[in-house]
Each structure stands twice: as C-alpha cells, then as structure tokens.
XYZ file of C-alpha atoms in Angstrom:
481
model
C -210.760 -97.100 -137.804
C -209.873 -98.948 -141.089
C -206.003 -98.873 -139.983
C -206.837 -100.306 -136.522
C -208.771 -103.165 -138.050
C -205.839 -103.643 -140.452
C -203.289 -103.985 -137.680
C -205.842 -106.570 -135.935
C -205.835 -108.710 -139.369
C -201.975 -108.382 -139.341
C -201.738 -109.681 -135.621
C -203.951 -112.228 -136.535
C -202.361 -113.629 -139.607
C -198.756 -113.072 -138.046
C -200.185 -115.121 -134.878
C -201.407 -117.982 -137.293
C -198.521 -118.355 -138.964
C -196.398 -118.564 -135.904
C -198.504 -121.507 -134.630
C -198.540 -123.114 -137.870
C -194.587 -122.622 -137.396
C -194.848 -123.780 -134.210
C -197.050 -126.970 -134.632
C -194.520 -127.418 -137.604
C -191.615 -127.120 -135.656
C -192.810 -129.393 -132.876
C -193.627 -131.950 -135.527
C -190.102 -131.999 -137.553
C -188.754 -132.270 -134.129
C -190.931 -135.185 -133.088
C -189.543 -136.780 -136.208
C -185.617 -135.743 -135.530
C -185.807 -137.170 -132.149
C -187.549 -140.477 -133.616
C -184.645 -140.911 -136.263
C -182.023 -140.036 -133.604
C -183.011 -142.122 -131.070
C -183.218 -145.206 -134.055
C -180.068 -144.458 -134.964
C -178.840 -144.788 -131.276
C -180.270 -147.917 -130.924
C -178.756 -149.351 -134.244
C -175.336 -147.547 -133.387
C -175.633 -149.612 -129.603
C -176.835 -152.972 -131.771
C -173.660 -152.406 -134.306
C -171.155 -151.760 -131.302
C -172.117 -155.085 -129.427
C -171.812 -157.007 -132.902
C -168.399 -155.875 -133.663
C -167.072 -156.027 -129.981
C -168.098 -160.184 -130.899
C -165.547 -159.497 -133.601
C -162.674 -157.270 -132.489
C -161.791 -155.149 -129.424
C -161.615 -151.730 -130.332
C -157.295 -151.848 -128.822
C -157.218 -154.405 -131.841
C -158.654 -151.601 -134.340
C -155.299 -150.081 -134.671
C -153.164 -153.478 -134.183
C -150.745 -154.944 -136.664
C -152.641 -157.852 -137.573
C -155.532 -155.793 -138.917
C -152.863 -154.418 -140.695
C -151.847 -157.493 -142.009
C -155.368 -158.767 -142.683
C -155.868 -155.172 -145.307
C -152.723 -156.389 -146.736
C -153.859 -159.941 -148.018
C -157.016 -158.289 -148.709
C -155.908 -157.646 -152.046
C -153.676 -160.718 -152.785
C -154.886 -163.842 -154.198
C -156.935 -165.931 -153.385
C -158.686 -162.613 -151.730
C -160.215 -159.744 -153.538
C -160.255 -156.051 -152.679
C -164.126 -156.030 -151.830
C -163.653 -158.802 -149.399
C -164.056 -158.153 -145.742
C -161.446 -158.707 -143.094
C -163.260 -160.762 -141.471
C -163.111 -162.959 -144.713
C -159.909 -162.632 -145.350
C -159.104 -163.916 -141.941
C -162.067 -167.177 -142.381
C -160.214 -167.788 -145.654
C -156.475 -167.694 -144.189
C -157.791 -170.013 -141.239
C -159.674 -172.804 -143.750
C -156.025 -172.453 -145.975
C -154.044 -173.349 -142.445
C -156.532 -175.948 -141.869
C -156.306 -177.525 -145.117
C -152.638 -177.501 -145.100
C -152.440 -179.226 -141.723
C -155.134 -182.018 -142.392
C -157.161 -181.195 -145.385
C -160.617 -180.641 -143.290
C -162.119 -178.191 -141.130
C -160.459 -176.190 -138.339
C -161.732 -178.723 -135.345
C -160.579 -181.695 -137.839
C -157.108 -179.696 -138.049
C -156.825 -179.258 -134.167
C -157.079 -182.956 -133.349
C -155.227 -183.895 -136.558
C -152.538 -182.052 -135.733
C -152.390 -183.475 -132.082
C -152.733 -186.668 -132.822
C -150.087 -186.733 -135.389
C -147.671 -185.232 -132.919
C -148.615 -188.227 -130.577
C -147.881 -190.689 -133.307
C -144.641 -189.149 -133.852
C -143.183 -188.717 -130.542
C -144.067 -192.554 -130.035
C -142.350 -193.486 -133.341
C -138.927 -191.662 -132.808
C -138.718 -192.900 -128.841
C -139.110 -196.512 -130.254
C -136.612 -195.836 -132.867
C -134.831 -194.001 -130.158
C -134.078 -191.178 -132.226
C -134.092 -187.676 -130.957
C -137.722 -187.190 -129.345
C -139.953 -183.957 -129.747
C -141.666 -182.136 -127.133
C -145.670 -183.418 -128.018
C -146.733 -179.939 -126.559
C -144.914 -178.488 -129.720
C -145.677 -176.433 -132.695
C -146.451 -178.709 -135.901
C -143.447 -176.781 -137.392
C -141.142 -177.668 -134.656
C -142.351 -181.231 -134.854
C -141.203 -181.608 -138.795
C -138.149 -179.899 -138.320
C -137.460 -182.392 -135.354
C -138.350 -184.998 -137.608
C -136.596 -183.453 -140.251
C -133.358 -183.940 -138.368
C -134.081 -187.551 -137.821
C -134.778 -188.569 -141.008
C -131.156 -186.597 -142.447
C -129.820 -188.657 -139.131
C -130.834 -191.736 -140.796
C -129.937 -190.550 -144.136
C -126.470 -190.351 -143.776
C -126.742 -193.859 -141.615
C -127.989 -195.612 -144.361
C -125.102 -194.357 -146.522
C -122.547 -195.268 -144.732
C -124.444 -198.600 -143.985
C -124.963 -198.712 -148.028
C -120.955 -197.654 -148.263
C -120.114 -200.595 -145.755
C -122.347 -203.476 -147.402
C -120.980 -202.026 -150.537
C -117.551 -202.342 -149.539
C -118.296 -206.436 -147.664
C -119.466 -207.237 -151.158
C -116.695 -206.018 -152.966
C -114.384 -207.621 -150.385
C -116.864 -211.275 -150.799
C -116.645 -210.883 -154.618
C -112.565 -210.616 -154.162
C -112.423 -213.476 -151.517
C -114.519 -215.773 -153.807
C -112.035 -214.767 -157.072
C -109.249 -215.384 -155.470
C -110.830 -218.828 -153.823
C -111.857 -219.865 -157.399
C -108.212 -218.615 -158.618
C -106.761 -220.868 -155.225
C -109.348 -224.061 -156.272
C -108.399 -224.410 -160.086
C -104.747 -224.144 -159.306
C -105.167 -226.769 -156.655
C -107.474 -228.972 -159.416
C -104.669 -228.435 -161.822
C -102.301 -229.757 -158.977
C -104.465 -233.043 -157.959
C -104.830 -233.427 -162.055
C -101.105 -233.402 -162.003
C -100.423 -235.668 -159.113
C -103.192 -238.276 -160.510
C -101.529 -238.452 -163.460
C -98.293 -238.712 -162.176
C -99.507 -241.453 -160.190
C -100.654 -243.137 -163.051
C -97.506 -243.262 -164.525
C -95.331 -244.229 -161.356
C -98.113 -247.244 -160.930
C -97.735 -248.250 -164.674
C -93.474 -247.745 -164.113
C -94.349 -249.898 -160.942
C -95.980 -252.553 -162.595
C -93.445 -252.986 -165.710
C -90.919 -252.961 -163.280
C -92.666 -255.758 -160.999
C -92.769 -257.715 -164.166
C -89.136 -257.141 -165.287
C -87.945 -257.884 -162.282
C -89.724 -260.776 -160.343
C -87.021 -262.664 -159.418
C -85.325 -259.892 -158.016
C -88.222 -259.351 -155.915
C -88.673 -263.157 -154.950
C -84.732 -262.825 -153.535
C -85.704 -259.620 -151.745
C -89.007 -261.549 -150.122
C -86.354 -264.839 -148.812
C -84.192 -261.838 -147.318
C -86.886 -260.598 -145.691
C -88.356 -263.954 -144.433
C -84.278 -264.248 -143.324
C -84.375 -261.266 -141.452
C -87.714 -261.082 -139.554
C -86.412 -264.529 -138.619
C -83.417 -263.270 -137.263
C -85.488 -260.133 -135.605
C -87.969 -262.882 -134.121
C -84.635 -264.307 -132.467
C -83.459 -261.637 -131.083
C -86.777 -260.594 -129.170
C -86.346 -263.989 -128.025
C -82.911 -263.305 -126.780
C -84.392 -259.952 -125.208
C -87.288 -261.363 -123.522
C -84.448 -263.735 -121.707
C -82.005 -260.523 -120.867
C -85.278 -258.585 -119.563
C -86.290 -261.419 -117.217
C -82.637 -261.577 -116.181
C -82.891 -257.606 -115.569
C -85.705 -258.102 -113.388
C -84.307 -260.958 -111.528
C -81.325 -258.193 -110.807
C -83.731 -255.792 -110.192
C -85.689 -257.676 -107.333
C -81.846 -259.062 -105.998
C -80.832 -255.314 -105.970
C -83.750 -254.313 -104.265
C -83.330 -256.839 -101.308
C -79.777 -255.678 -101.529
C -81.268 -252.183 -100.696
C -83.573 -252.981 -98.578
C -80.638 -254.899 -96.278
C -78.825 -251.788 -97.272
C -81.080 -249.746 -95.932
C -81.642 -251.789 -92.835
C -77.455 -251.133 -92.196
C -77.961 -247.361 -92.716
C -80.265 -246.983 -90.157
C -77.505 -247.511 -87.388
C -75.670 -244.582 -88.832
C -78.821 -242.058 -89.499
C -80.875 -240.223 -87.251
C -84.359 -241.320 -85.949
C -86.605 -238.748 -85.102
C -87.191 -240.638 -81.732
C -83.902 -241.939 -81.350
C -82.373 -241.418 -77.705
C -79.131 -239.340 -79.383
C -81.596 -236.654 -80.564
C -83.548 -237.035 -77.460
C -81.035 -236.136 -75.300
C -81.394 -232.766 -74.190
C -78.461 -230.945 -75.250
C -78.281 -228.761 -72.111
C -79.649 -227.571 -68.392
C -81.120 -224.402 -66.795
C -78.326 -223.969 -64.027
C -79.742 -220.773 -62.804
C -83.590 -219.337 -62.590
C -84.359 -215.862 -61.538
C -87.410 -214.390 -60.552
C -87.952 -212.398 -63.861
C -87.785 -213.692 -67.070
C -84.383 -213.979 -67.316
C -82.570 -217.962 -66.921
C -79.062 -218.983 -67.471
C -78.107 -222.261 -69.328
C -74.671 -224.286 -69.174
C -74.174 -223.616 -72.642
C -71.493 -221.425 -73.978
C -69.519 -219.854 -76.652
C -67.118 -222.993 -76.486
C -70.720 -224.857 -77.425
C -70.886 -223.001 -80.373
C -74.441 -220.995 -79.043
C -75.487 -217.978 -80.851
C -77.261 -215.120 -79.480
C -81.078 -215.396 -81.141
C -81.103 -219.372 -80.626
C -84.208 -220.471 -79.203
C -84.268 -223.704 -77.134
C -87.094 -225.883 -75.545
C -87.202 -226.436 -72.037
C -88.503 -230.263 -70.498
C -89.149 -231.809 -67.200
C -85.402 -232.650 -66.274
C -87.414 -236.307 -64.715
C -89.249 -236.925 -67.745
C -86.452 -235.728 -70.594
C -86.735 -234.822 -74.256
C -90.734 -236.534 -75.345
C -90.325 -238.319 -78.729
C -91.275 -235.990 -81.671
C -94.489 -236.855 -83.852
C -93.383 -237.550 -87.633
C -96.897 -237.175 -88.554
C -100.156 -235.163 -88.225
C -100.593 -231.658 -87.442
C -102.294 -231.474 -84.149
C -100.067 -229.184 -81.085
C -101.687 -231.063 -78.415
C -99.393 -233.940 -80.258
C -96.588 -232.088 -79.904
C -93.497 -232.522 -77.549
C -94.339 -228.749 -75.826
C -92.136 -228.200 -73.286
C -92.380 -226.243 -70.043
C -90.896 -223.308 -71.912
C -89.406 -221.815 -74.708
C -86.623 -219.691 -74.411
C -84.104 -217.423 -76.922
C -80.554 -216.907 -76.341
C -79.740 -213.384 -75.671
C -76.201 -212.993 -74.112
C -73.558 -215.438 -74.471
C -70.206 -215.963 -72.326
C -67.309 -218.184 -72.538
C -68.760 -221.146 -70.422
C -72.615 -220.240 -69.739
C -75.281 -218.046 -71.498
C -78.453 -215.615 -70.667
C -81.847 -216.746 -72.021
C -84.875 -214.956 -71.976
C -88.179 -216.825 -71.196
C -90.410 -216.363 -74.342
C -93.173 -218.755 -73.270
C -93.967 -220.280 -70.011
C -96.996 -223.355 -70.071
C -99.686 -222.422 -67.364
C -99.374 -223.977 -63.478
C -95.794 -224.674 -64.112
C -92.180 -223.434 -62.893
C -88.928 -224.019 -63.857
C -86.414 -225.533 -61.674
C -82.357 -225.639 -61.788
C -81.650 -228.815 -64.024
C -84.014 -228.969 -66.139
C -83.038 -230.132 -69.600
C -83.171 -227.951 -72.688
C -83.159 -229.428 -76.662
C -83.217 -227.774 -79.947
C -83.711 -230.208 -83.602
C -80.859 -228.729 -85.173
C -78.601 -227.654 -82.295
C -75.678 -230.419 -81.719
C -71.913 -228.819 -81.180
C -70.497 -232.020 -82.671
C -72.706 -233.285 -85.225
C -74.121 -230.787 -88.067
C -77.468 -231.985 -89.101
C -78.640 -232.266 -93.225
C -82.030 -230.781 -93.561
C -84.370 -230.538 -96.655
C -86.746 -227.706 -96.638
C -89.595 -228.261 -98.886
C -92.766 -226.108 -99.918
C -94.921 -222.856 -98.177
C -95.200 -222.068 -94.922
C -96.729 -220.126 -92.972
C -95.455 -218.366 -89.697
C -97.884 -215.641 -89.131
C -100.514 -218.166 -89.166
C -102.296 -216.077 -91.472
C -103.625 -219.217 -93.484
C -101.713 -218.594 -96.711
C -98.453 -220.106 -97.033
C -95.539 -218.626 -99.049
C -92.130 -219.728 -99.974
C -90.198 -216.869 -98.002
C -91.636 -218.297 -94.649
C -89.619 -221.664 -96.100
C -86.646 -219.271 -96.816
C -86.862 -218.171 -93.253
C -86.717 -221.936 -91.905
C -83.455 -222.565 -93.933
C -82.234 -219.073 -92.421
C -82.835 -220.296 -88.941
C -81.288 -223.730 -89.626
C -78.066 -222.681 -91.107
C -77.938 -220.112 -88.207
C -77.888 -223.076 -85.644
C -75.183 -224.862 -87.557
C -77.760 -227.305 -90.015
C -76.624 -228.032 -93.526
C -79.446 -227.214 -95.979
C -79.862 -229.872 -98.827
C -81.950 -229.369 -101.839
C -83.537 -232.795 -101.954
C -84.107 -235.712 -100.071
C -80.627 -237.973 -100.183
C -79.459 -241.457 -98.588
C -77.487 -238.525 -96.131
C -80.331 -236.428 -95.285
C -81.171 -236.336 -91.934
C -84.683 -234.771 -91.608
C -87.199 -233.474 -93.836
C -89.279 -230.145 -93.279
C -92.291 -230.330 -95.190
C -94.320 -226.812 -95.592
C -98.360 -226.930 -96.014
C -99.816 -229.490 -98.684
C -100.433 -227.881 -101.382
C -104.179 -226.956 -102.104
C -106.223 -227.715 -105.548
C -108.591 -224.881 -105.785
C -112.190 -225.765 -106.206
C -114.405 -224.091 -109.044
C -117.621 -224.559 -111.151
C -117.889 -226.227 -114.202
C -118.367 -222.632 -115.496
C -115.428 -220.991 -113.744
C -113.158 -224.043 -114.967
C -113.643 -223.021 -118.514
C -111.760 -219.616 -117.821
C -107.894 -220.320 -119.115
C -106.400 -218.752 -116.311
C -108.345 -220.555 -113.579
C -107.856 -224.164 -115.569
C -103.614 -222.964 -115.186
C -104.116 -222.577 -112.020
C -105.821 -225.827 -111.472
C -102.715 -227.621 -113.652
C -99.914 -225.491 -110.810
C -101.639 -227.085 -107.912
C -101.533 -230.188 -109.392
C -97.744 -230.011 -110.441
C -97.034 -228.964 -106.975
C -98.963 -231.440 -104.944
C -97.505 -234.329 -107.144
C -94.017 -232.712 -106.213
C -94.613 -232.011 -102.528
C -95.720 -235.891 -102.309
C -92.571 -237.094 -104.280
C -90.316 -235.446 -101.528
C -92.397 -237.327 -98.699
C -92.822 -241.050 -100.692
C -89.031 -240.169 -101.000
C -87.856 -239.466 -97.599
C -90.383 -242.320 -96.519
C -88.560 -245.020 -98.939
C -85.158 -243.432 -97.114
C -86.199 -243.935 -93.583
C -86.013 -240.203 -93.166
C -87.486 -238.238 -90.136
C -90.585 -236.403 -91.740
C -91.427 -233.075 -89.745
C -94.257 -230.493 -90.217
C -94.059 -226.935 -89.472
C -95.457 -227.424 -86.378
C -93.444 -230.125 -85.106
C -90.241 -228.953 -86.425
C -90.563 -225.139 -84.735
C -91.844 -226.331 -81.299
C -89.134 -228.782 -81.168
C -86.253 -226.158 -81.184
C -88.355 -223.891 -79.482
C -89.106 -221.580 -81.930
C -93.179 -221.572 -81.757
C -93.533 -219.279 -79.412
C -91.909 -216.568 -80.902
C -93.647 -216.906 -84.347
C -96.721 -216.578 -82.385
C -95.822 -213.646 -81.059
C-alpha cells in the first residue's frame, strides 16, 4: 500500500515538473520568437538603408576597393566609414574645381567651360568641345596658351630685331647728318673765302671790270642787231614760204592732169565685157593671158548702158557703193578669152553678153601705186587686225598694183583700214598702268591713221575704205563668203 502511494507521489511530482518544463519551455520560446522576429524586422530596415547606399553587385566592385584603400591615407583615418571617405573625396573634387559645394562645383565648372569656348573662338584659337571634361578643357587651353607662347617670342624676337635694325638706321643717319654738317660747314666757309677773294679782286681790278661792262654793252648791241637782221630774213622766209605754197598749190593744180581721180572717166572705163553667159554659173570675159589676167582675179560686173558708177571717196555705207550686177573670180584663163565663175549675183537681175566688167587695180598698161594703211577686217568679225591689211597688199600686187609705204606726190590711191578706236574706261580703271598704255597706243595710232588721210587729202589722192575699195574690184563677195 505504502509503495503504491509512493509511485502516485512520484507520478505526481514527475507530472509537475514536466508542466513547469512545459509552461517554461513555451515561455522561452515566446521570447525567442519575439527577439527573432525583431531582429527580422531590423535586418529588413538595415537592407533597405544600405540598398540607398550601394547595390549589393557594387559590394565586391573595385571602387569599394579603392574607397578601403584611402581609408587609411590622409586626410582619412582608419575608423572612418566608406561612405566618408567617399563624402570627403567628393567635397576635395569640389573644392578643387570651384572652392564650394558639389552643386556650386557642377555649375562652376559648366559655366567656366562656356566662358572658355567663347574666349578661344573669338581669339580663334583651337576651340574645345563645351560638353568636355574640365581636364580636357585645360589641356585644350593648355595648348593655346604654349600656341601663343611661342607667338609672342617670335613676335618679341621680331620687334627685337626692328629695334635693333631702327637703332642701326638712326646711327648710321646721325653718322650720314654730321658728315653732311661737316660738308655744308666746309662749303660755307669756303664760300666765305671765294666772296672775300671776290671782293678784293672787284676792288683790284675795277677798271678791268668797267672795260669788260663797255664790251658787253658792245656786244648785246651787236646781238640786238642781228635779231634785227633775223626778224627781216624770217619775214623774207615767210614771204617764200606763202610764194612756194601758191607755187604748190599751181603745182598741184598741173599734177592733177597726170594723176588718177577716183571718178575720173580712165578709171571708169570698164576694163572688159562678158562675151558669153551660160546657164550655170559659169561666164566668159574677153580678157586674156595677152591682158595679163590671173586665175583668182575677181572683177565687178555693170550695166553695159549705164557703165562703171563713180566710186565714193568717203563714208562707209554699201548702199553708197558702186555694187554691180555681179561679182565674179577668174578661174581659167586662155590666150585671148577667160572662164569666170559667178560669185555673187544682185536679186531680179541677169546678165547679158556685153556687159562691162572693172576692177581698181586691174589696168594691162598702167600699174597703179597704192598705200595700204591700218586694220582691217574681212571676216567682218568687228575686230580689225593688220594681217587682213597684209592680205589687201597681197591681192593688189597679185593684180599688178605697186604697194607704197606712204602717201607720195606719185601715189595713186589710198586704202585706209578701220579708224582706230580709243577705249573707254572709268576714272578707276584709268589708274591701272596697263589700261592708261593702252589709252596712249590708241592715241598714237589714231593721230597716225589721220596723218596718212590729211596727207593724201593735201595730195589730191583718191581716199578708199575697205568697203569701197573691195566692192570696186569685186572682191566683197567673196570675203563675205
């Protein structure tokens, strides 16, 4: 009986303590979970504030790396956090690049890029990229400023070199000056002493220089009388002069018979006659190789009622002219009679058997003197030239005309080219050298080309144009051609 209360007691006690175990249990466990789930909650809270910070990728990175490093290196200590070593490194950067805060240092730093980039394009020095790092930017203007460096030595070299040369110039002026002060010094007094010699020689020898003034009033005397006896021989002269020129004049008059008239009826007779037309544009003349006719002669063809027209000495217009009813150019020539080509026919006429035919310089007994003078212009292009004249001198010593270089009492026509032209520029054009030469040629050559024609005019001479002088021997057409 006693052990079975015993075992009761044990049971009892053993049941006790396993609830107070229990209760105890239950209440540290309570209390874990509590501190657990606080420490949770503060892990979470310290997770979100250093995500703020730093990505967990950047835990590992190199920069943290390099933040630990300075850690330890002035003006950091080895407590200090990274994130204070990286707060201190910023403020040191911002500092350096404006001496305020980091915002201060952005706008600082942006600005004075701006400034910069203006500054070198107006000095128009190498310009910097405004979206660039502040170190590119100095090195940039680093560049510049050794640019203008070595500029302003050689600029320093060069002035220093002018002055040198200025100081030399002005030595050896002031060297030139007192050795030209020492030469007036010299001439004054030599002039001094030639006017004292002067004057003790005027007094030594005053009589002497009384005779010398009566010789003097002698001779301008005699010098007065023999202006006097000039005056008389020049009015004689010119008493000569005006007989001599009435003896011209008469002499003149005479020569007349025995020279040429441009509408005298020995050139206007035609110097031949069509004696056969054909239908084609072929003729034959009476003209042969007895007549001295050439193949390549060109002749003008007239009205055989009406004759050779008088030729026009002057003026340039064609309806002026003495056209004929055709031109025509020798191209075959026989022993009595040649073949002639028709090189221009006038509109609404024909040609008939007899009519005349004339050329200037043609004449089988008489050879013609000609003078050629100045440009001219065949092609009609509207700029004369001197080997158009050289043609015209070809074609008249082909016909059997004597060329003369200028305008004699035995010329018997004169050619005369284009008048020359003056060229017309601005006052400011004028001032150019070359275009002022040009202006003096003209000049020289219009004075020349109206010599020849006041010449041949005071001669009597037959004046012909271009014009004139190529439709007359039938010529024109062809250069027209």
């Amino acid at each position: 009986m006693a052990s079975g209360q015993s075992s009761r007691s044990g049971l009892v006690v053993a049941t006790v303590v396993s609830v107070i175990v229990a209760v105890a249990g239950l209440v540290l466990a309570s209390i874990f979970a509590a501190s657990a789930n606080k420490a949770t909650k503060e892990k979470d809270a310290l997770q979100i504030s250093y995500r703020e910070v730093i990505d967990a990728a950047n835990l590992q990175g190199p920069e943290l790396q390099q933040l630990r490093d300075a850690k330890g290196k002035e003006p950091f200590t080895g407590v200090d956090k990274l994130i204070s070593v990286a707060l201190g490194q910023r403020d040191q950067v911002s500092k350096l690049l404006s001496g305020g805060s980091y915002d201060d240092a952005v706008v600082g730093a942006h600005a004075a890029l701006e400034d910069a980039a203006a500054k070198l394009e107006a000095a128009k020095l190498p310009p910097i990229n405004k979206s660039e790092n502040v170190a590119g930017a100095l090195r940039t203007l680093a560049a510049s400023v050794s640019q203008l460096s070595s500029l302003n030595a050689d600029l320093i070299q060069k002035m220093q070199a002018a002055q040198a040369d200025v100081a030399g110039a002005e030595a050896r002026t002031k060297t030139t000056l007192d050795a030209k002060e020492k030469q007036i010094e010299g001439i004054r007094a030599e002039q001094g002493k030639t006017i004292a010699d002067y004057s003790g020689f005027a007094k030594a020898n005053q009589g002497t220089i009384d005779d010398i003034n009566k010789n003097m009033e002698a001779e301008r005397k005699t010098a007065s009388d023999a202006l006097n006896k000039i005056n008389t021989d020049l009015a004689d002269a010119k008493r000569n002069v005006s007989r001599l020129s009435g003896d011209r004049d008469k002499l003149l008059g005479k020569l007349e018979n025995f020279t040429p008239n441009a509408n005298a009826s020995t050139l206007r007779k035609a110097d031949g006659k069509l004696i056969k037309v054909t239908g084609t544009d072929l003729v034959y003349i009476d003209l042969g190789e007895g007549k001295q006719v050439l193949p390549g002669m060109s002749f003008e063809v007239y009205d055989q009622t009406r004759g050779v027209p008088p030729v026009t000495s002057t003026g340039s217009d064609d309806l002026r002219l003495p056209t004929g009813k055709a031109s025509i150019e020798i191209t075959h020539v026989t022993g009595t009679f040649s073949e002639a080509r028709i090189v221009r026919m006038a509109p609404g006429v024909a040609l008939s058997e007899g009519d005349v035919i004339a050329n200037l310089v043609y004449d089988p007994n008489i050879k013609y003197k000609f003078v050629v003078y100045g440009a001219f212009d065949l092609s009609k292009s509207g700029s004369p030239t001197l080997n158009d004249a050289a043609i015209i001198r070809r074609l008249i010593s082909q016909w059997g005309g004597i060329i003369e270089d200028a305008v004699q009492v035995d010329s018997d026509f004169v050619v005369v080219g284009a008048e020359p032209q003056i060229p017309l520029f601005s006052a400011e054009e004028r001032q150019d050298p070359v275009n002022r030469k040009k202006i003096t040629d003209a000049q020289t050559e219009l004075e020349a080309y109206q010599a020849v024609i006041v010449k041949a005019r005071e001669l009597n001479k037959p004046i012909l144009n271009q014009n004139q002088f190529l439709t007359y021997v039938g010529y024109l057409s062809q250069v027209r051609r």
